[in-house]
PDB file of C-alpha atoms in Angstrom:
ATOM      1  CA  UNK A   1      24.874 -67.798 -14.625  1.00 81.00           C
ATOM      2  CA  UNK A   2      20.966 -68.342 -12.646  1.00 93.00           C
ATOM      3  CA  UNK A   3      22.409 -69.726 -10.845  1.00 96.00           C
ATOM      4  CA  UNK A   4      25.595 -66.583  -9.903  1.00 95.00           C
ATOM      5  CA  UNK A   5      22.370 -64.230 -10.246  1.00 94.00           C
ATOM      6  CA  UNK A   6      20.519 -66.347  -7.871  1.00 96.00           C
ATOM      7  CA  UNK A   7      23.926 -66.182  -5.144  1.00 96.00           C
ATOM      8  CA  UNK A   8      24.734 -62.416  -6.085  1.00 95.00           C
ATOM      9  CA  UNK A   9      20.689 -61.583  -4.846  1.00 95.00           C
ATOM     10  CA  UNK A  10      21.032 -63.648  -1.989  1.00 95.00           C
ATOM     11  CA  UNK A  11      19.823 -61.000   1.718  1.00 95.00           C
ATOM     12  CA  UNK A  12      23.165 -62.050   2.857  1.00 95.00           C
ATOM     13  CA  UNK A  13      25.281 -61.469  -0.682  1.00 95.00           C
ATOM     14  CA  UNK A  14      23.421 -57.948  -0.905  1.00 95.00           C
ATOM     15  CA  UNK A  15      23.820 -57.375   2.835  1.00 94.00           C
ATOM     16  CA  UNK A  16      27.706 -57.123   3.058  1.00 95.00           C
ATOM     17  CA  UNK A  17      28.511 -56.246  -0.533  1.00 93.00           C
ATOM     18  CA  UNK A  18      25.974 -52.797   0.566  1.00 92.00           C
ATOM     19  CA  UNK A  19      27.458 -52.487   3.377  1.00 91.00           C
ATOM     20  CA  UNK A  20      29.119 -49.288   4.563  1.00 86.00           C
ATOM     21  CA  UNK A  21      29.990 -51.078   8.236  1.00 85.00           C
ATOM     22  CA  UNK A  22      33.465 -51.564   8.631  1.00 83.00           C
ATOM     23  CA  UNK A  23      31.256 -54.568  11.001  1.00 83.00           C
ATOM     24  CA  UNK A  24      30.616 -57.415   9.252  1.00 86.00           C
ATOM     25  CA  UNK A  25      30.374 -55.817   5.623  1.00 92.00           C
ATOM     26  CA  UNK A  26      32.875 -56.168   2.713  1.00 92.00           C
ATOM     27  CA  UNK A  27      35.202 -54.523   4.070  1.00 91.00           C
ATOM     28  CA  UNK A  28      35.600 -56.488   7.205  1.00 94.00           C
ATOM     29  CA  UNK A  29      35.300 -59.777   5.466  1.00 95.00           C
ATOM     30  CA  UNK A  30      38.514 -58.763   2.923  1.00 93.00           C
ATOM     31  CA  UNK A  31      39.535 -58.150   6.247  1.00 95.00           C
ATOM     32  CA  UNK A  32      39.348 -61.746   7.385  1.00 96.00           C
ATOM     33  CA  UNK A  33      40.120 -63.050   4.526  1.00 96.00           C
ATOM     34  CA  UNK A  34      43.335 -61.163   4.537  1.00 96.00           C
ATOM     35  CA  UNK A  35      43.957 -62.798   7.726  1.00 97.00           C
ATOM     36  CA  UNK A  36      43.376 -66.082   7.392  1.00 97.00           C
ATOM     37  CA  UNK A  37      45.327 -66.209   4.495  1.00 96.00           C
ATOM     38  CA  UNK A  38      48.660 -64.816   6.636  1.00 96.00           C
ATOM     39  CA  UNK A  39      48.001 -67.181   8.450  1.00 97.00           C
ATOM     40  CA  UNK A  40      48.097 -70.612   5.384  1.00 97.00           C
ATOM     41  CA  UNK A  41      50.778 -68.688   3.181  1.00 97.00           C
ATOM     42  CA  UNK A  42      51.934 -67.239   5.524  1.00 96.00           C
ATOM     43  CA  UNK A  43      52.955 -70.278   7.795  1.00 97.00           C
ATOM     44  CA  UNK A  44      53.664 -72.239   4.610  1.00 97.00           C
ATOM     45  CA  UNK A  45      56.252 -69.507   3.906  1.00 97.00           C
ATOM     46  CA  UNK A  46      57.383 -70.095   6.687  1.00 97.00           C
ATOM     47  CA  UNK A  47      58.093 -74.118   7.077  1.00 98.00           C
ATOM     48  CA  UNK A  48      59.028 -73.811   3.253  1.00 98.00           C
ATOM     49  CA  UNK A  49      61.587 -71.932   4.518  1.00 98.00           C
ATOM     50  CA  UNK A  50      63.367 -73.961   6.998  1.00 98.00           C
ATOM     51  CA  UNK A  51      63.097 -76.607   5.226  1.00 98.00           C
ATOM     52  CA  UNK A  52      65.146 -75.158   2.493  1.00 98.00           C
ATOM     53  CA  UNK A  53      67.652 -74.386   5.235  1.00 96.00           C
ATOM     54  CA  UNK A  54      66.650 -71.831   7.092  1.00 97.00           C
ATOM     55  CA  UNK A  55      66.709 -71.381  10.302  1.00 95.00           C
ATOM     56  CA  UNK A  56      67.931 -74.175  10.679  1.00 95.00           C
ATOM     57  CA  UNK A  57      68.487 -74.006  14.418  1.00 96.00           C
ATOM     58  CA  UNK A  58      64.674 -74.095  14.753  1.00 96.00           C
ATOM     59  CA  UNK A  59      64.663 -78.707  14.658  1.00 97.00           C
ATOM     60  CA  UNK A  60      62.022 -79.402  11.395  1.00 97.00           C
ATOM     61  CA  UNK A  61      59.907 -81.796  14.570  1.00 97.00           C
ATOM     62  CA  UNK A  62      58.864 -78.532  16.042  1.00 96.00           C
ATOM     63  CA  UNK A  63      56.860 -76.587  13.294  1.00 97.00           C
ATOM     64  CA  UNK A  64      54.290 -79.398  14.424  1.00 96.00           C
ATOM     65  CA  UNK A  65      52.062 -77.337  15.923  1.00 96.00           C
ATOM     66  CA  UNK A  66      51.846 -75.230  13.114  1.00 97.00           C
ATOM     67  CA  UNK A  67      49.851 -77.232  11.219  1.00 97.00           C
ATOM     68  CA  UNK A  68      47.049 -76.527  13.548  1.00 96.00           C
ATOM     69  CA  UNK A  69      46.714 -73.369  13.311  1.00 97.00           C
ATOM     70  CA  UNK A  70      47.921 -73.357   8.952  1.00 97.00           C
ATOM     71  CA  UNK A  71      44.255 -74.862   9.004  1.00 97.00           C
ATOM     72  CA  UNK A  72      41.949 -73.060  11.210  1.00 98.00           C
ATOM     73  CA  UNK A  73      43.589 -69.834   8.667  1.00 98.00           C
ATOM     74  CA  UNK A  74      42.356 -72.583   5.670  1.00 98.00           C
ATOM     75  CA  UNK A  75      39.026 -72.706   7.308  1.00 98.00           C
ATOM     76  CA  UNK A  76      38.993 -69.217   7.766  1.00 98.00           C
ATOM     77  CA  UNK A  77      39.797 -68.407   4.451  1.00 97.00           C
ATOM     78  CA  UNK A  78      37.010 -70.942   2.686  1.00 97.00           C
ATOM     79  CA  UNK A  79      35.130 -68.952   4.647  1.00 97.00           C
ATOM     80  CA  UNK A  80      35.982 -65.938   4.009  1.00 97.00           C
ATOM     81  CA  UNK A  81      36.610 -66.207   0.303  1.00 96.00           C
ATOM     82  CA  UNK A  82      33.044 -67.382  -0.526  1.00 97.00           C
ATOM     83  CA  UNK A  83      31.666 -64.983   0.917  1.00 96.00           C
ATOM     84  CA  UNK A  84      33.469 -62.221  -1.055  1.00 95.00           C
ATOM     85  CA  UNK A  85      32.163 -64.886  -3.735  1.00 96.00           C
ATOM     86  CA  UNK A  86      28.993 -64.142  -2.631  1.00 96.00           C
ATOM     87  CA  UNK A  87      29.145 -60.544  -3.204  1.00 95.00           C
ATOM     88  CA  UNK A  88      29.676 -60.210  -7.193  1.00 94.00           C
ATOM     89  CA  UNK A  89      29.636 -63.944  -8.110  1.00 95.00           C
ATOM     90  CA  UNK A  90      28.148 -63.498 -11.561  1.00 94.00           C
ATOM     91  CA  UNK A  91      31.842 -60.798 -12.160  1.00 93.00           C
ATOM     92  CA  UNK A  92      34.674 -63.265 -11.068  1.00 95.00           C
ATOM     93  CA  UNK A  93      33.228 -66.651 -11.909  1.00 95.00           C
ATOM     94  CA  UNK A  94      33.511 -64.548 -15.212  1.00 93.00           C
ATOM     95  CA  UNK A  95      37.750 -64.517 -14.901  1.00 94.00           C
ATOM     96  CA  UNK A  96      41.084 -66.771 -15.258  1.00 95.00           C
ATOM     97  CA  UNK A  97      42.134 -65.485 -11.969  1.00 96.00           C
ATOM     98  CA  UNK A  98      39.535 -67.198 -10.153  1.00 97.00           C
ATOM     99  CA  UNK A  99      40.652 -70.851 -11.426  1.00 97.00           C
ATOM    100  CA  UNK A 100      44.043 -70.685 -11.694  1.00 97.00           C
ATOM    101  CA  UNK A 101      43.916 -69.220  -7.700  1.00 97.00           C
ATOM    102  CA  UNK A 102      42.041 -72.750  -6.719  1.00 98.00           C
ATOM    103  CA  UNK A 103      44.036 -74.295  -9.262  1.00 98.00           C
ATOM    104  CA  UNK A 104      47.685 -73.110  -7.983  1.00 98.00           C
ATOM    105  CA  UNK A 105      45.643 -73.501  -4.675  1.00 97.00           C
ATOM    106  CA  UNK A 106      44.913 -77.092  -3.981  1.00 98.00           C
ATOM    107  CA  UNK A 107      48.628 -77.846  -5.551  1.00 98.00           C
ATOM    108  CA  UNK A 108      49.315 -76.630  -2.881  1.00 98.00           C
ATOM    109  CA  UNK A 109      47.331 -77.602  -0.440  1.00 98.00           C
ATOM    110  CA  UNK A 110      48.767 -80.544  -2.146  1.00 98.00           C
ATOM    111  CA  UNK A 111      52.457 -79.539  -1.336  1.00 98.00           C
ATOM    112  CA  UNK A 112      51.989 -78.894   1.951  1.00 98.00           C
ATOM    113  CA  UNK A 113      49.999 -82.412   3.211  1.00 97.00           C
ATOM    114  CA  UNK A 114      53.401 -83.850   2.208  1.00 97.00           C
ATOM    115  CA  UNK A 115      56.242 -82.110   4.033  1.00 98.00           C
ATOM    116  CA  UNK A 116      53.026 -81.883   6.758  1.00 98.00           C
ATOM    117  CA  UNK A 117      53.628 -86.184   6.597  1.00 97.00           C
ATOM    118  CA  UNK A 118      57.946 -85.705   6.159  1.00 98.00           C
ATOM    119  CA  UNK A 119      57.450 -83.325   9.260  1.00 97.00           C
ATOM    120  CA  UNK A 120      55.262 -85.262  11.008  1.00 97.00           C
ATOM    121  CA  UNK A 121      57.362 -88.213  10.583  1.00 96.00           C
ATOM    122  CA  UNK A 122      60.348 -89.720  12.918  1.00 95.00           C
ATOM    123  CA  UNK A 123      62.805 -88.378   9.527  1.00 94.00           C
ATOM    124  CA  UNK A 124      62.435 -85.253  10.300  1.00 95.00           C
ATOM    125  CA  UNK A 125      65.357 -84.094  12.192  1.00 95.00           C
ATOM    126  CA  UNK A 126      67.647 -85.453  10.606  1.00 94.00           C
ATOM    127  CA  UNK A 127      69.339 -84.337   6.761  1.00 94.00           C
ATOM    128  CA  UNK A 128      66.084 -83.029   4.494  1.00 97.00           C
ATOM    129  CA  UNK A 129      65.615 -84.749   1.264  1.00 97.00           C
ATOM    130  CA  UNK A 130      65.564 -83.447  -2.269  1.00 98.00           C
ATOM    131  CA  UNK A 131      62.997 -84.795  -2.596  1.00 97.00           C
ATOM    132  CA  UNK A 132      61.304 -82.720   0.452  1.00 98.00           C
ATOM    133  CA  UNK A 133      62.742 -79.519  -0.356  1.00 98.00           C
ATOM    134  CA  UNK A 134      61.757 -79.081  -3.759  1.00 98.00           C
ATOM    135  CA  UNK A 135      58.286 -79.495  -2.969  1.00 98.00           C
ATOM    136  CA  UNK A 136      58.781 -77.246  -0.529  1.00 98.00           C
ATOM    137  CA  UNK A 137      60.433 -74.794  -2.831  1.00 98.00           C
ATOM    138  CA  UNK A 138      57.080 -75.795  -4.683  1.00 98.00           C
ATOM    139  CA  UNK A 139      55.293 -75.244  -2.283  1.00 98.00           C
ATOM    140  CA  UNK A 140      56.825 -71.336  -2.092  1.00 98.00           C
ATOM    141  CA  UNK A 141      55.579 -70.866  -5.827  1.00 98.00           C
ATOM    142  CA  UNK A 142      52.254 -71.797  -5.163  1.00 98.00           C
ATOM    143  CA  UNK A 143      51.845 -69.624  -2.456  1.00 98.00           C
ATOM    144  CA  UNK A 144      52.987 -66.410  -4.336  1.00 97.00           C
ATOM    145  CA  UNK A 145      50.768 -67.697  -7.198  1.00 98.00           C
ATOM    146  CA  UNK A 146      47.804 -68.247  -5.083  1.00 97.00           C
ATOM    147  CA  UNK A 147      47.525 -64.466  -4.052  1.00 96.00           C
ATOM    148  CA  UNK A 148      48.390 -62.994  -6.775  1.00 96.00           C
ATOM    149  CA  UNK A 149      45.921 -64.275  -8.715  1.00 96.00           C
ATOM    150  CA  UNK A 150      44.127 -63.118  -5.856  1.00 94.00           C
ATOM    151  CA  UNK A 151      44.473 -60.060  -6.012  1.00 92.00           C
ATOM    152  CA  UNK A 152      44.381 -60.365  -9.695  1.00 95.00           C
ATOM    153  CA  UNK A 153      40.516 -61.517  -9.308  1.00 93.00           C
ATOM    154  CA  UNK A 154      39.836 -58.125  -8.315  1.00 86.00           C
ATOM    155  CA  UNK A 155      42.005 -55.868 -11.130  1.00 89.00           C
ATOM    156  CA  UNK A 156      40.402 -57.511 -14.027  1.00 91.00           C
ATOM    157  CA  UNK A 157      36.341 -57.970 -12.598  1.00 88.00           C
ATOM    158  CA  UNK A 158      37.206 -54.197 -11.708  1.00 84.00           C
ATOM    159  CA  UNK A 159      38.870 -53.222 -15.761  1.00 84.00           C
ATOM    160  CA  UNK A 160      35.467 -55.570 -16.932  1.00 82.00           C
ATOM    161  CA  UNK A 161      33.014 -53.245 -15.157  1.00 73.00           C
ATOM    162  CA  UNK A 162      31.156 -55.982 -14.291  1.00 50.00           C
ATOM    163  CA  UNK A 163      31.745 -54.833 -10.156  1.00 47.00           C
ATOM    164  CA  UNK A 164      27.995 -55.996  -8.181  1.00 48.00           C
ATOM    165  CA  UNK A 165      27.948 -52.483  -7.003  1.00 45.00           C
ATOM    166  CA  UNK A 166      28.017 -49.546  -8.752  1.00 39.00           C
ATOM    167  CA  UNK A 167      30.302 -47.263  -7.499  1.00 38.00           C
ATOM    168  CA  UNK A 168      31.425 -49.146  -5.106  1.00 44.00           C
ATOM    169  CA  UNK A 169      34.137 -50.784  -7.037  1.00 45.00           C
ATOM    170  CA  UNK A 170      33.740 -54.162  -4.603  1.00 49.00           C
ATOM    171  CA  UNK A 171      34.868 -56.408  -6.954  1.00 47.00           C
ATOM    172  CA  UNK A 172      38.354 -57.124  -4.327  1.00 46.00           C
ATOM    173  CA  UNK A 173      36.798 -61.066  -3.223  1.00 46.00           C
ATOM    174  CA  UNK A 174      39.380 -64.166  -2.948  1.00 50.00           C
TER     175      UNK A 174
END
């Protein structure tokens, strides 16, 4: 726990956690995290829904370009998630929801990588194999689990009274 306390007490962690500014304070990083989530989970949903048959008039191969934006969103989320974690590392690291989120995120990224291989193949505009459809469905469930567990992190930390900022309740990280 000493390492977590050290991370939480870093000048940048304290400055972000205690800032009331909409720019570069906690609210800013939470907004950036939401944007990254929209790009990753949102594009993940769009790709998976197409593979499940929604929008059949759109060629699957046209979705190849979306993976570049998907990964930009992922790196935005990685940076903002780390920063949000730093503001209450001792509280957030104690809740199982964080580990559930990270596990589901890892599985969702593996599933997205498998889907990408199919989409970038020469067969992507042909019939979609059942295994790809099953992976797309599993991926949607995983993205829902990532989003839900991320929200539950905030509620659980707040309920346990571990919020770093007295009176602010900034436990809405990750």
